[in-house]
Short mmCIF file of C-alpha atoms in Angstrom, two decimals:
data_model
loop_
_atom_site.label_atom_id
_atom_site.label_comp_id
_atom_site.label_asym_id
_atom_site.label_seq_id
_atom_site.Cartn_x
_atom_site.Cartn_y
_atom_site.Cartn_z
CA UNK A 22 -73.02 17.24 11.34
CA UNK A 23 -70.13 15.61 9.42
CA UNK A 24 -66.72 17.23 9.53
CA UNK A 25 -64.71 18.05 6.42
CA UNK A 26 -62.37 15.10 7.20
CA UNK A 27 -65.35 12.75 7.43
CA UNK A 28 -66.60 13.94 4.04
CA UNK A 29 -63.16 13.31 2.50
CA UNK A 30 -63.08 9.83 4.05
CA UNK A 31 -66.51 9.02 2.61
CA UNK A 32 -65.50 10.26 -0.83
CA UNK A 33 -62.33 8.15 -0.75
CA UNK A 34 -64.35 5.17 0.43
CA UNK A 35 -66.90 5.51 -2.38
CA UNK A 36 -64.14 6.01 -4.97
CA UNK A 37 -62.29 2.91 -3.77
CA UNK A 38 -65.53 0.90 -3.70
CA UNK A 39 -66.29 2.01 -7.22
CA UNK A 40 -62.82 1.08 -8.40
CA UNK A 41 -63.11 -2.39 -6.82
CA UNK A 42 -66.55 -2.92 -8.34
CA UNK A 43 -65.30 -1.84 -11.76
CA UNK A 44 -62.31 -4.15 -11.46
CA UNK A 45 -64.59 -7.07 -10.58
CA UNK A 46 -66.83 -6.31 -13.56
CA UNK A 47 -63.81 -6.13 -15.92
CA UNK A 48 -62.35 -9.40 -14.57
CA UNK A 49 -65.75 -11.08 -14.90
CA UNK A 50 -66.05 -9.82 -18.48
CA UNK A 51 -62.56 -11.00 -19.37
CA UNK A 52 -63.21 -14.37 -17.76
CA UNK A 53 -66.47 -14.85 -19.69
CA UNK A 54 -64.83 -13.64 -22.90
CA UNK A 55 -61.83 -15.95 -22.45
CA UNK A 56 -64.13 -18.90 -21.73
CA UNK A 57 -66.24 -18.15 -24.80
CA UNK A 58 -63.11 -17.66 -26.95
CA UNK A 59 -61.64 -20.98 -25.73
CA UNK A 60 -64.94 -22.74 -26.39
CA UNK A 61 -65.18 -21.20 -29.86
CA UNK A 62 -61.63 -22.31 -30.74
CA UNK A 63 -62.39 -25.85 -29.54
CA UNK A 64 -65.55 -26.01 -31.65
CA UNK A 65 -63.72 -24.65 -34.69
CA UNK A 66 -60.96 -27.18 -34.10
CA UNK A 67 -63.43 -30.05 -34.57
CA UNK A 68 -64.83 -28.43 -37.67
CA UNK A 69 -61.34 -27.75 -39.03
CA UNK A 70 -60.46 -31.44 -38.86
CA UNK A 71 -63.62 -32.47 -40.68
CA UNK A 72 -62.57 -30.94 -44.00
CA UNK A 73 -60.72 -32.72 -46.79
CA UNK A 74 -57.68 -30.65 -47.82
CA UNK A 75 -56.23 -30.56 -51.34
CA UNK A 76 -52.74 -29.11 -51.99
CA UNK A 77 -52.07 -27.26 -55.23
CA UNK A 78 -50.80 -29.61 -57.94
CA UNK A 79 -47.35 -28.15 -58.31
CA UNK A 80 -43.85 -29.59 -57.88
CA UNK A 81 -42.91 -29.40 -54.20
CA UNK A 82 -39.20 -28.96 -53.74
CA UNK A 83 -39.49 -26.73 -50.65
CA UNK A 84 -36.61 -24.52 -51.77
CA UNK A 85 -36.62 -20.82 -51.06
CA UNK A 86 -34.55 -17.72 -51.80
CA UNK A 87 -34.81 -14.06 -50.88
CA UNK A 88 -36.81 -12.08 -53.42
CA UNK A 89 -37.29 -8.33 -53.72
CA UNK A 90 -40.75 -6.93 -52.95
CA UNK A 91 -41.86 -4.50 -55.62
CA UNK A 92 -39.41 -1.68 -56.32
CA UNK A 93 -37.83 -1.52 -52.83
CA UNK A 94 -34.30 -2.91 -53.02
CA UNK A 95 -33.98 -4.06 -49.39
CA UNK A 96 -37.59 -5.10 -48.86
CA UNK A 97 -37.48 -8.90 -49.16
CA UNK A 98 -39.69 -11.95 -48.83
CA UNK A 99 -38.37 -15.50 -48.30
CA UNK A 100 -40.98 -18.09 -47.44
CA UNK A 101 -44.52 -18.86 -46.28
CA UNK A 102 -45.92 -21.78 -44.27
CA UNK A 103 -49.43 -23.10 -43.70
CA UNK A 104 -49.92 -23.16 -39.92
CA UNK A 105 -53.04 -25.05 -38.88
CA UNK A 106 -52.83 -24.06 -35.20
CA UNK A 107 -55.94 -22.10 -34.23
CA UNK A 108 -54.64 -21.26 -30.74
CA UNK A 109 -51.92 -18.98 -32.13
CA UNK A 110 -54.36 -16.73 -34.04
CA UNK A 111 -54.53 -13.31 -32.40
CA UNK A 112 -58.28 -13.18 -32.89
CA UNK A 113 -61.01 -15.31 -34.45
CA UNK A 114 -63.95 -13.79 -36.25
CA UNK A 115 -67.13 -15.52 -35.14
CA UNK A 116 -68.88 -15.57 -38.48
CA UNK A 117 -71.90 -17.66 -39.53
CA UNK A 118 -70.50 -18.23 -43.02
CA UNK A 119 -66.70 -18.20 -42.74
CA UNK A 120 -64.38 -20.06 -40.35
CA UNK A 121 -60.57 -20.11 -39.92
CA UNK A 122 -58.55 -23.16 -40.83
CA UNK A 123 -55.23 -21.68 -39.72
CA UNK A 124 -52.90 -19.01 -41.04
CA UNK A 125 -50.04 -18.35 -43.44
CA UNK A 126 -46.77 -17.48 -41.69
CA UNK A 127 -44.60 -15.28 -43.90
CA UNK A 128 -40.87 -14.60 -43.31
CA UNK A 129 -39.78 -11.21 -44.64
CA UNK A 130 -37.31 -8.34 -44.18
CA UNK A 131 -38.56 -4.76 -43.95
CA UNK A 132 -37.38 -1.50 -42.39
CA UNK A 133 -37.21 -1.57 -38.60
CA UNK A 134 -39.41 1.54 -38.42
CA UNK A 135 -41.91 0.19 -40.91
CA UNK A 136 -45.22 2.10 -40.59
CA UNK A 137 -47.36 0.91 -43.50
CA UNK A 138 -50.44 -1.26 -43.21
CA UNK A 139 -49.90 -4.68 -44.73
CA UNK A 140 -52.31 -6.55 -47.02
CA UNK A 141 -51.83 -10.23 -47.76
CA UNK A 142 -52.58 -11.29 -51.31
CA UNK A 143 -53.45 -14.99 -51.25
CA UNK A 144 -53.40 -16.64 -54.66
CA UNK A 145 -55.14 -19.90 -55.55
CA UNK A 146 -54.26 -22.31 -58.31
CA UNK A 147 -56.97 -20.92 -60.56
CA UNK A 148 -55.30 -17.49 -60.20
CA UNK A 149 -58.09 -16.04 -58.09
CA UNK A 150 -56.74 -13.73 -55.41
CA UNK A 151 -58.00 -13.06 -51.91
CA UNK A 152 -57.00 -9.92 -50.04
CA UNK A 153 -56.61 -9.91 -46.24
CA UNK A 154 -55.90 -6.62 -44.49
CA UNK A 155 -53.62 -6.91 -41.51
CA UNK A 156 -52.82 -3.31 -40.52
CA UNK A 157 -49.48 -2.51 -38.90
CA UNK A 158 -47.00 -5.33 -38.23
CA UNK A 159 -44.15 -5.58 -35.72
CA UNK A 160 -40.58 -6.69 -36.35
CA UNK A 161 -39.09 -9.67 -34.57
CA UNK A 162 -37.60 -8.89 -31.20
CA UNK A 163 -33.87 -9.27 -31.86
CA UNK A 164 -32.75 -6.67 -34.38
CA UNK A 165 -29.88 -4.85 -32.64
CA UNK A 166 -31.48 -1.52 -33.67
CA UNK A 167 -30.28 -1.97 -37.25
CA UNK A 168 -31.98 -0.18 -40.15
CA UNK A 169 -33.69 -3.36 -41.37
CA UNK A 170 -35.22 -6.24 -39.39
CA UNK A 171 -36.81 -9.65 -39.98
CA UNK A 172 -40.60 -9.90 -39.73
CA UNK A 173 -42.81 -12.88 -39.04
CA UNK A 174 -46.16 -12.00 -40.58
CA UNK A 175 -49.36 -13.95 -39.86
CA UNK A 176 -52.17 -13.96 -42.42
CA UNK A 177 -55.33 -15.69 -41.17
CA UNK A 178 -56.87 -18.09 -43.69
CA UNK A 179 -60.68 -18.36 -43.73
CA UNK A 180 -62.94 -20.70 -45.74
CA UNK A 181 -66.69 -21.17 -46.17
CA UNK A 182 -68.17 -22.91 -43.14
CA UNK A 183 -70.32 -25.35 -45.15
CA UNK A 184 -67.40 -26.55 -47.32
CA UNK A 185 -66.40 -30.22 -47.43
CA UNK A 186 -63.34 -30.00 -49.72
CA UNK A 187 -60.81 -27.21 -49.13
CA UNK A 188 -58.59 -26.27 -52.06
CA UNK A 189 -55.59 -24.69 -50.39
CA UNK A 190 -53.90 -21.58 -51.86
CA UNK A 191 -50.76 -21.87 -53.93
CA UNK A 192 -48.84 -18.66 -53.12
CA UNK A 193 -48.93 -15.50 -51.06
CA UNK A 194 -47.56 -11.97 -51.34
CA UNK A 195 -47.64 -8.85 -49.19
CA UNK A 196 -48.41 -5.32 -50.39
CA UNK A 197 -48.41 -1.88 -48.81
CA UNK A 198 -49.05 1.71 -49.95
CA UNK A 199 -45.45 3.05 -49.95
CA UNK A 200 -44.41 0.31 -52.37
CA UNK A 201 -46.87 0.75 -55.24
CA UNK A 202 -45.29 -1.99 -57.34
CA UNK A 203 -46.05 -4.46 -54.54
CA UNK A 204 -49.73 -3.83 -55.34
CA UNK A 205 -49.47 -3.68 -59.12
CA UNK A 206 -47.07 -6.62 -59.51
CA UNK A 207 -46.90 -8.60 -56.24
CA UNK A 208 -43.90 -10.82 -55.41
CA UNK A 209 -45.44 -14.22 -54.67
CA UNK A 210 -43.77 -17.02 -52.79
CA UNK A 211 -45.01 -20.59 -52.78
CA UNK A 212 -46.72 -21.74 -49.59
CA UNK A 213 -45.06 -24.69 -47.88
CA UNK A 214 -47.39 -27.48 -46.68
CA UNK A 215 -46.77 -30.82 -44.96
CA UNK A 216 -45.22 -33.32 -47.33
CA UNK A 217 -48.25 -35.52 -46.67
CA UNK A 218 -51.25 -33.19 -46.24
CA UNK A 219 -53.37 -36.05 -44.90
CA UNK A 220 -51.05 -36.33 -41.90
CA UNK A 221 -51.22 -32.65 -40.90
CA UNK A 222 -53.44 -33.21 -37.83
CA UNK A 223 -51.57 -36.29 -36.67
CA UNK A 224 -49.24 -36.19 -33.68
CA UNK A 225 -45.83 -34.75 -34.55
CA UNK A 226 -43.06 -37.25 -35.07
CA UNK A 227 -40.75 -37.63 -32.01
CA UNK A 228 -37.74 -36.60 -34.10
CA UNK A 229 -34.98 -34.15 -33.10
CA UNK A 230 -33.95 -31.81 -35.90
CA UNK A 231 -31.13 -29.25 -35.78
CA UNK A 232 -31.37 -25.64 -37.02
CA UNK A 233 -27.94 -24.21 -37.79
CA UNK A 234 -27.11 -20.49 -38.05
CA UNK A 235 -26.31 -19.18 -41.57
CA UNK A 236 -22.88 -20.00 -42.99
CA UNK A 237 -21.18 -16.78 -44.09
CA UNK A 238 -17.85 -15.05 -44.62
CA UNK A 239 -16.83 -17.80 -47.06
CA UNK A 240 -16.99 -20.50 -44.38
CA UNK A 241 -14.29 -23.12 -45.05
CA UNK A 242 -14.06 -25.42 -42.00
CA UNK A 243 -15.31 -28.74 -43.44
CA UNK A 244 -14.03 -30.83 -40.53
CA UNK A 245 -15.92 -28.68 -38.06
CA UNK A 246 -19.23 -29.32 -39.85
CA UNK A 247 -18.53 -33.06 -40.12
CA UNK A 248 -17.80 -33.25 -36.37
CA UNK A 249 -20.88 -31.11 -35.60
CA UNK A 250 -23.24 -33.32 -37.63
CA UNK A 251 -21.83 -36.63 -36.42
CA UNK A 252 -21.86 -35.50 -32.76
CA UNK A 253 -25.50 -34.49 -32.94
CA UNK A 254 -26.36 -37.72 -34.74
CA UNK A 255 -24.77 -39.63 -31.85
CA UNK A 256 -26.90 -37.48 -29.51
CA UNK A 257 -30.09 -38.54 -31.33
CA UNK A 258 -30.64 -35.90 -34.04
CA UNK A 259 -32.13 -37.19 -37.26
CA UNK A 260 -32.23 -34.16 -39.54
CA UNK A 261 -30.31 -30.92 -40.12
CA UNK A 262 -31.18 -27.62 -41.82
CA UNK A 263 -28.29 -25.54 -43.19
CA UNK A 264 -28.55 -22.06 -44.74
CA UNK A 265 -25.52 -20.78 -46.61
CA UNK A 266 -24.78 -17.18 -47.47
CA UNK A 267 -21.19 -17.84 -48.54
CA UNK A 268 -19.30 -21.08 -48.12
CA UNK A 269 -16.37 -22.83 -49.83
CA UNK A 270 -16.80 -25.50 -52.51
CA UNK A 271 -15.48 -28.13 -50.09
CA UNK A 272 -18.12 -27.17 -47.48
CA UNK A 273 -20.89 -27.40 -50.07
CA UNK A 274 -19.46 -30.74 -51.20
CA UNK A 275 -19.83 -32.07 -47.63
CA UNK A 276 -23.35 -30.63 -47.23
CA UNK A 277 -24.48 -32.05 -50.58
CA UNK A 278 -23.29 -35.45 -49.42
CA UNK A 279 -25.48 -35.28 -46.34
CA UNK A 280 -28.38 -34.02 -48.45
CA UNK A 281 -28.06 -37.02 -50.79
CA UNK A 282 -28.09 -39.27 -47.71
CA UNK A 283 -31.37 -37.68 -46.61
CA UNK A 284 -29.76 -36.30 -43.42
CA UNK A 285 -29.73 -32.56 -44.25
CA UNK A 286 -31.55 -29.92 -46.22
CA UNK A 287 -29.49 -27.09 -47.70
CA UNK A 288 -30.98 -23.66 -48.53
CA UNK A 289 -29.52 -20.57 -50.16
CA UNK A 290 -29.46 -17.55 -47.86
CA UNK A 291 -28.92 -14.98 -50.62
CA UNK A 292 -29.33 -11.74 -48.70
CA UNK A 293 -27.95 -8.94 -50.88
CA UNK A 294 -24.43 -7.82 -49.92
CA UNK A 295 -25.59 -4.22 -49.74
CA UNK A 296 -28.08 -5.12 -46.97
CA UNK A 297 -25.69 -7.04 -44.72
CA UNK A 298 -24.27 -3.97 -42.91
CA UNK A 299 -27.82 -2.83 -42.07
CA UNK A 300 -29.30 -6.02 -40.62
CA UNK A 301 -28.33 -7.96 -37.54
CA UNK A 302 -26.07 -10.98 -38.20
CA UNK A 303 -27.19 -11.70 -41.76
CA UNK A 304 -30.86 -11.81 -40.74
CA UNK A 305 -30.39 -14.73 -38.37
CA UNK A 306 -33.79 -14.24 -36.67
CA UNK A 307 -35.50 -14.81 -40.03
CA UNK A 308 -33.39 -17.91 -40.56
CA UNK A 309 -34.12 -19.34 -37.12
CA UNK A 310 -37.86 -18.87 -37.44
CA UNK A 311 -37.94 -20.15 -41.01
CA UNK A 312 -36.16 -23.28 -39.82
CA UNK A 313 -38.47 -23.91 -36.84
CA UNK A 314 -41.57 -23.47 -39.02
CA UNK A 315 -40.05 -25.66 -41.73
CA UNK A 316 -39.34 -28.43 -39.22
CA UNK A 317 -42.88 -28.15 -37.76
CA UNK A 318 -44.91 -27.72 -40.95
CA UNK A 319 -43.06 -29.52 -43.74
CA UNK A 320 -41.46 -32.41 -41.83
CA UNK A 321 -43.77 -32.63 -38.76
CA UNK A 322 -40.81 -32.96 -36.40
CA UNK A 323 -41.60 -32.40 -32.73
CA UNK A 324 -38.21 -31.06 -31.67
CA UNK A 325 -35.70 -28.56 -33.09
CA UNK A 326 -32.35 -27.63 -31.55
CA UNK A 327 -31.46 -24.01 -32.38
CA UNK A 328 -27.64 -23.79 -32.31
CA UNK A 329 -24.53 -22.51 -34.08
CA UNK A 330 -21.68 -24.64 -35.44
CA UNK A 331 -19.51 -24.09 -32.40
CA UNK A 332 -22.18 -25.23 -29.91
CA UNK A 333 -23.01 -28.71 -28.65
CA UNK A 334 -25.92 -29.39 -26.31
CA UNK A 335 -24.64 -32.04 -23.88
CA UNK A 336 -26.94 -34.18 -21.72
CA UNK A 337 -25.25 -35.02 -18.41
CA UNK A 338 -27.62 -37.72 -17.05
CA UNK A 339 -28.81 -39.34 -20.29
CA UNK A 340 -27.07 -41.15 -23.13
CA UNK A 341 -28.55 -38.80 -25.73
CA UNK A 342 -30.64 -35.69 -26.15
CA UNK A 343 -33.43 -37.80 -27.59
CA UNK A 344 -33.51 -40.14 -24.59
CA UNK A 345 -33.64 -37.06 -22.34
CA UNK A 346 -36.60 -35.67 -24.29
CA UNK A 347 -38.45 -38.97 -24.32
CA UNK A 348 -38.08 -39.29 -20.57
CA UNK A 349 -38.65 -35.66 -19.49
CA UNK A 350 -41.02 -34.09 -22.01
CA UNK A 351 -44.52 -33.98 -20.52
CA UNK A 352 -45.99 -32.13 -23.50
CA UNK A 353 -46.33 -28.53 -22.34
CA UNK A 354 -42.73 -27.33 -22.45
CA UNK A 355 -42.00 -24.82 -25.21
CA UNK A 356 -38.17 -24.93 -24.81
CA UNK A 357 -35.51 -26.72 -22.81
CA UNK A 358 -32.90 -24.06 -22.10
CA UNK A 359 -29.25 -25.17 -21.79
CA UNK A 360 -26.96 -22.79 -19.89
CA UNK A 361 -23.62 -21.88 -21.42
CA UNK A 362 -19.98 -22.75 -20.60
CA UNK A 363 -17.03 -21.86 -22.81
CA UNK A 364 -14.23 -23.96 -24.24
CA UNK A 365 -11.63 -21.85 -26.06
CA UNK A 366 -10.39 -23.03 -29.46
CA UNK A 367 -6.98 -21.46 -28.87
CA UNK A 368 -6.53 -23.36 -25.61
CA UNK A 369 -3.91 -26.15 -25.68
CA UNK A 370 -4.93 -29.50 -27.12
CA UNK A 371 -5.18 -32.58 -24.88
CA UNK A 372 -4.17 -35.50 -27.16
CA UNK A 373 -4.01 -38.16 -24.45
CA UNK A 374 -7.02 -40.10 -25.76
CA UNK A 375 -6.32 -39.53 -29.47
CA UNK A 376 -6.56 -42.93 -31.24
CA UNK A 377 -3.47 -43.86 -33.17
CA UNK A 378 -5.41 -44.93 -36.28
CA UNK A 379 -7.40 -41.70 -36.59
CA UNK A 380 -6.76 -39.65 -39.72
CA UNK A 381 -8.83 -36.54 -38.97
CA UNK A 382 -7.07 -35.66 -35.76
CA UNK A 383 -8.49 -32.29 -34.75
CA UNK A 384 -11.94 -32.68 -33.18
CA UNK A 385 -12.72 -29.87 -30.75
CA UNK A 386 -15.01 -31.96 -28.62
CA UNK A 387 -12.24 -34.48 -27.97
CA UNK A 388 -9.13 -32.22 -27.75
CA UNK A 389 -10.49 -29.21 -25.85
CA UNK A 390 -11.10 -30.32 -22.27
CA UNK A 391 -10.77 -27.13 -20.22
CA UNK A 392 -13.87 -25.01 -19.79
CA UNK A 393 -14.95 -21.99 -17.80
CA UNK A 394 -15.97 -22.76 -14.24
CA UNK A 395 -18.71 -20.13 -14.37
CA UNK A 396 -22.00 -21.30 -15.84
CA UNK A 397 -23.73 -18.33 -17.39
CA UNK A 398 -27.26 -17.48 -16.23
CA UNK A 399 -30.38 -18.39 -18.17
CA UNK A 400 -30.94 -16.41 -21.40
CA UNK A 401 -27.33 -15.21 -21.49
CA UNK A 402 -25.84 -17.04 -24.47
CA UNK A 403 -28.09 -20.01 -23.74
CA UNK A 404 -29.42 -22.25 -26.49
CA UNK A 405 -32.62 -24.29 -26.65
CA UNK A 406 -34.34 -27.40 -27.86
CA UNK A 407 -37.90 -26.36 -28.72
CA UNK A 408 -41.19 -28.12 -29.19
CA UNK A 409 -41.89 -26.79 -32.69
CA UNK A 410 -45.68 -26.89 -32.20
CA UNK A 411 -45.36 -24.40 -29.33
CA UNK A 412 -43.37 -21.70 -31.09
CA UNK A 413 -44.79 -18.49 -32.47
CA UNK A 414 -41.54 -16.48 -32.46
CA UNK A 415 -38.16 -17.99 -31.63
CA UNK A 416 -35.10 -15.98 -30.62
CA UNK A 417 -31.40 -16.78 -30.70
CA UNK A 418 -31.20 -17.55 -26.98
CA UNK A 419 -34.82 -17.85 -25.83
CA UNK A 420 -38.43 -18.14 -26.94
CA UNK A 421 -40.05 -14.77 -27.48
CA UNK A 422 -43.62 -15.93 -28.03
CA UNK A 423 -45.09 -19.38 -27.45
CA UNK A 424 -48.56 -20.83 -27.97
CA UNK A 425 -50.96 -20.61 -25.02
CA UNK A 426 -50.41 -23.19 -22.30
CA UNK A 427 -46.67 -23.67 -22.96
CA UNK A 428 -43.70 -22.46 -20.89
CA UNK A 429 -39.96 -22.94 -21.02
CA UNK A 430 -37.85 -25.14 -18.71
CA UNK A 431 -34.37 -24.01 -17.68
CA UNK A 432 -32.28 -27.15 -17.25
CA UNK A 433 -30.43 -27.60 -13.96
CA UNK A 434 -26.66 -27.52 -14.55
CA UNK A 435 -26.45 -31.17 -13.47
CA UNK A 436 -28.86 -32.27 -16.24
CA UNK A 437 -27.47 -30.55 -19.33
CA UNK A 438 -25.11 -27.80 -20.48
CA UNK A 439 -24.28 -25.94 -23.68
CA UNK A 440 -20.64 -26.60 -24.57
CA UNK A 441 -19.61 -23.53 -26.55
CA UNK A 442 -16.30 -23.93 -28.43
CA UNK A 443 -15.53 -20.25 -29.02
CA UNK A 444 -12.83 -18.80 -31.24
CA UNK A 445 -11.60 -16.35 -28.61
CA UNK A 446 -12.21 -15.93 -24.90
CA UNK A 447 -14.63 -13.31 -23.68
CA UNK A 448 -12.93 -13.16 -20.30
CA UNK A 449 -9.44 -14.54 -20.74
CA UNK A 450 -8.83 -14.45 -16.99
CA UNK A 451 -11.84 -16.61 -16.18
CA UNK A 452 -11.15 -19.63 -13.99
CA UNK A 453 -11.03 -22.90 -15.97
CA UNK A 454 -11.70 -26.48 -14.94
CA UNK A 455 -11.09 -29.81 -16.71
CA UNK A 456 -14.22 -31.41 -18.11
CA UNK A 457 -13.95 -34.74 -19.93
CA UNK A 458 -17.75 -35.16 -20.45
CA UNK A 459 -17.67 -34.99 -24.26
CA UNK A 460 -15.02 -37.75 -24.38
CA UNK A 461 -17.61 -40.38 -23.49
CA UNK A 462 -18.62 -40.15 -27.18
CA UNK A 463 -15.02 -40.54 -28.38
CA UNK A 464 -15.35 -44.23 -29.27
CA UNK A 465 -17.94 -43.22 -31.90
CA UNK A 466 -17.11 -39.72 -33.03
CA UNK A 467 -13.54 -40.38 -34.19
CA UNK A 468 -14.58 -43.29 -36.42
CA UNK A 469 -17.72 -41.60 -37.76
CA UNK A 470 -15.85 -38.47 -38.84
CA UNK A 471 -13.09 -40.51 -40.46
CA UNK A 472 -15.63 -42.62 -42.34
CA UNK A 473 -17.52 -39.52 -43.57
CA UNK A 474 -14.39 -37.69 -44.72
CA UNK A 475 -13.17 -40.82 -46.52
CA UNK A 476 -16.47 -41.06 -48.36
CA UNK A 477 -16.40 -37.45 -49.57
CA UNK A 478 -12.70 -36.67 -49.97
CA UNK A 479 -11.49 -39.99 -51.32
CA UNK A 480 -8.17 -38.53 -52.53
CA UNK A 481 -6.78 -38.08 -49.01
CA UNK A 482 -9.57 -39.15 -46.66
CA UNK A 483 -9.21 -35.82 -44.81
CA UNK A 484 -11.78 -33.11 -44.30
CA UNK A 485 -10.19 -29.67 -44.91
CA UNK A 486 -9.67 -27.30 -41.99
CA UNK A 487 -9.98 -23.51 -42.01
CA UNK A 488 -6.76 -21.53 -41.76
CA UNK A 489 -7.51 -20.59 -38.15
CA UNK A 490 -8.20 -24.19 -37.19
CA UNK A 491 -5.07 -25.38 -38.94
CA UNK A 492 -3.10 -22.97 -36.73
CA UNK A 493 -5.03 -24.05 -33.62
CA UNK A 494 -4.32 -27.68 -34.43
CA UNK A 495 -0.72 -27.11 -33.43
CA UNK A 496 -1.75 -25.35 -30.21
#
């Protein structure tokens, strides 16, 4: 006769056995489902590439501005991009008549606690509309608990399976029940496509672009921007994306020069002044993600550096960032993460290597040579170079969501660092060391900045400084 303890042991044994069996069944189901999903995506990928795509016949200037959604003052929409990646779709409907060819990625601003269900209204050139219900959407990760937050909204785009020619939609809007005017009179934004739609499935171009945080607070430091652009050009960057909320006429004069030269694109970042106190850093997460998608979709650039104007990514074992990427990128890295060290703008200037003939004589990278000894840990004020094809959601200091099969690489401190030329010290008692690394570019950067400033400001040949930098110049 079994004792009570034996009965308990048997019950526990059977329960554990059942739990193990259930776990095995669930894992087997997930494995089969994942295999089938992967196979389905591969099959659809071949079908996707067999279509002939036709862009709407409109003028493509690829300019955007923030526009109000319906009758909600701080509900805004900025841009939309055609994303042909099937592996980033959350789910694929296995339908005998309709197949996905990608998605529309919409950049918007909505309340942080937004609870409505979203519907995408996709408009074609013949003014026929297609409605795609999405349900609830989530804000981007970095919002600092402000009242409003940026959103990256994905609308799947399906077509008839037996099609041969695909006429792509012209514009898209979002609507939701609490904003009735968004349903009655939708706010459409044009969809951005590759400049050459026939090249959309080709390998991305091995070009390094630079995404710069929004210029605001009436930014005036022209020389800083000239040095920033020319330094990154020396490091291998080919194209720059600037977004300006508020900048001086001299700054815009410089940026327009680079735009005419085909080196930069300039976009208005016209967030309403009333919204600025209620959204984190002028909606920078929306700007970063708009820039990465723009670089990927419109220009087909493989790489994008996501940085601010006071940050330079410095390779320590290669002549340029581009040569580093060409040598080290094996194709499955979503981001190369550069750890941070600080140089302080108010620190004394070292003018030992200042060329006598130089006219623009205040370049941070050449005069500030003392940095913090401490190298901050990964994801703490770090900045990244990303593979644009791998990004679903990009953050200020790290990748929040990447496409399946990609992962980030944190650079060893001997391979590359982020040189951060900060206005004020965070820890003014931090130990400093002398670092002349950036001076190896001095033979080029001094002359390039002088040449650029002479081209734009012919009267004096000098790029204007901000008031703070003019004071620091005498430091």
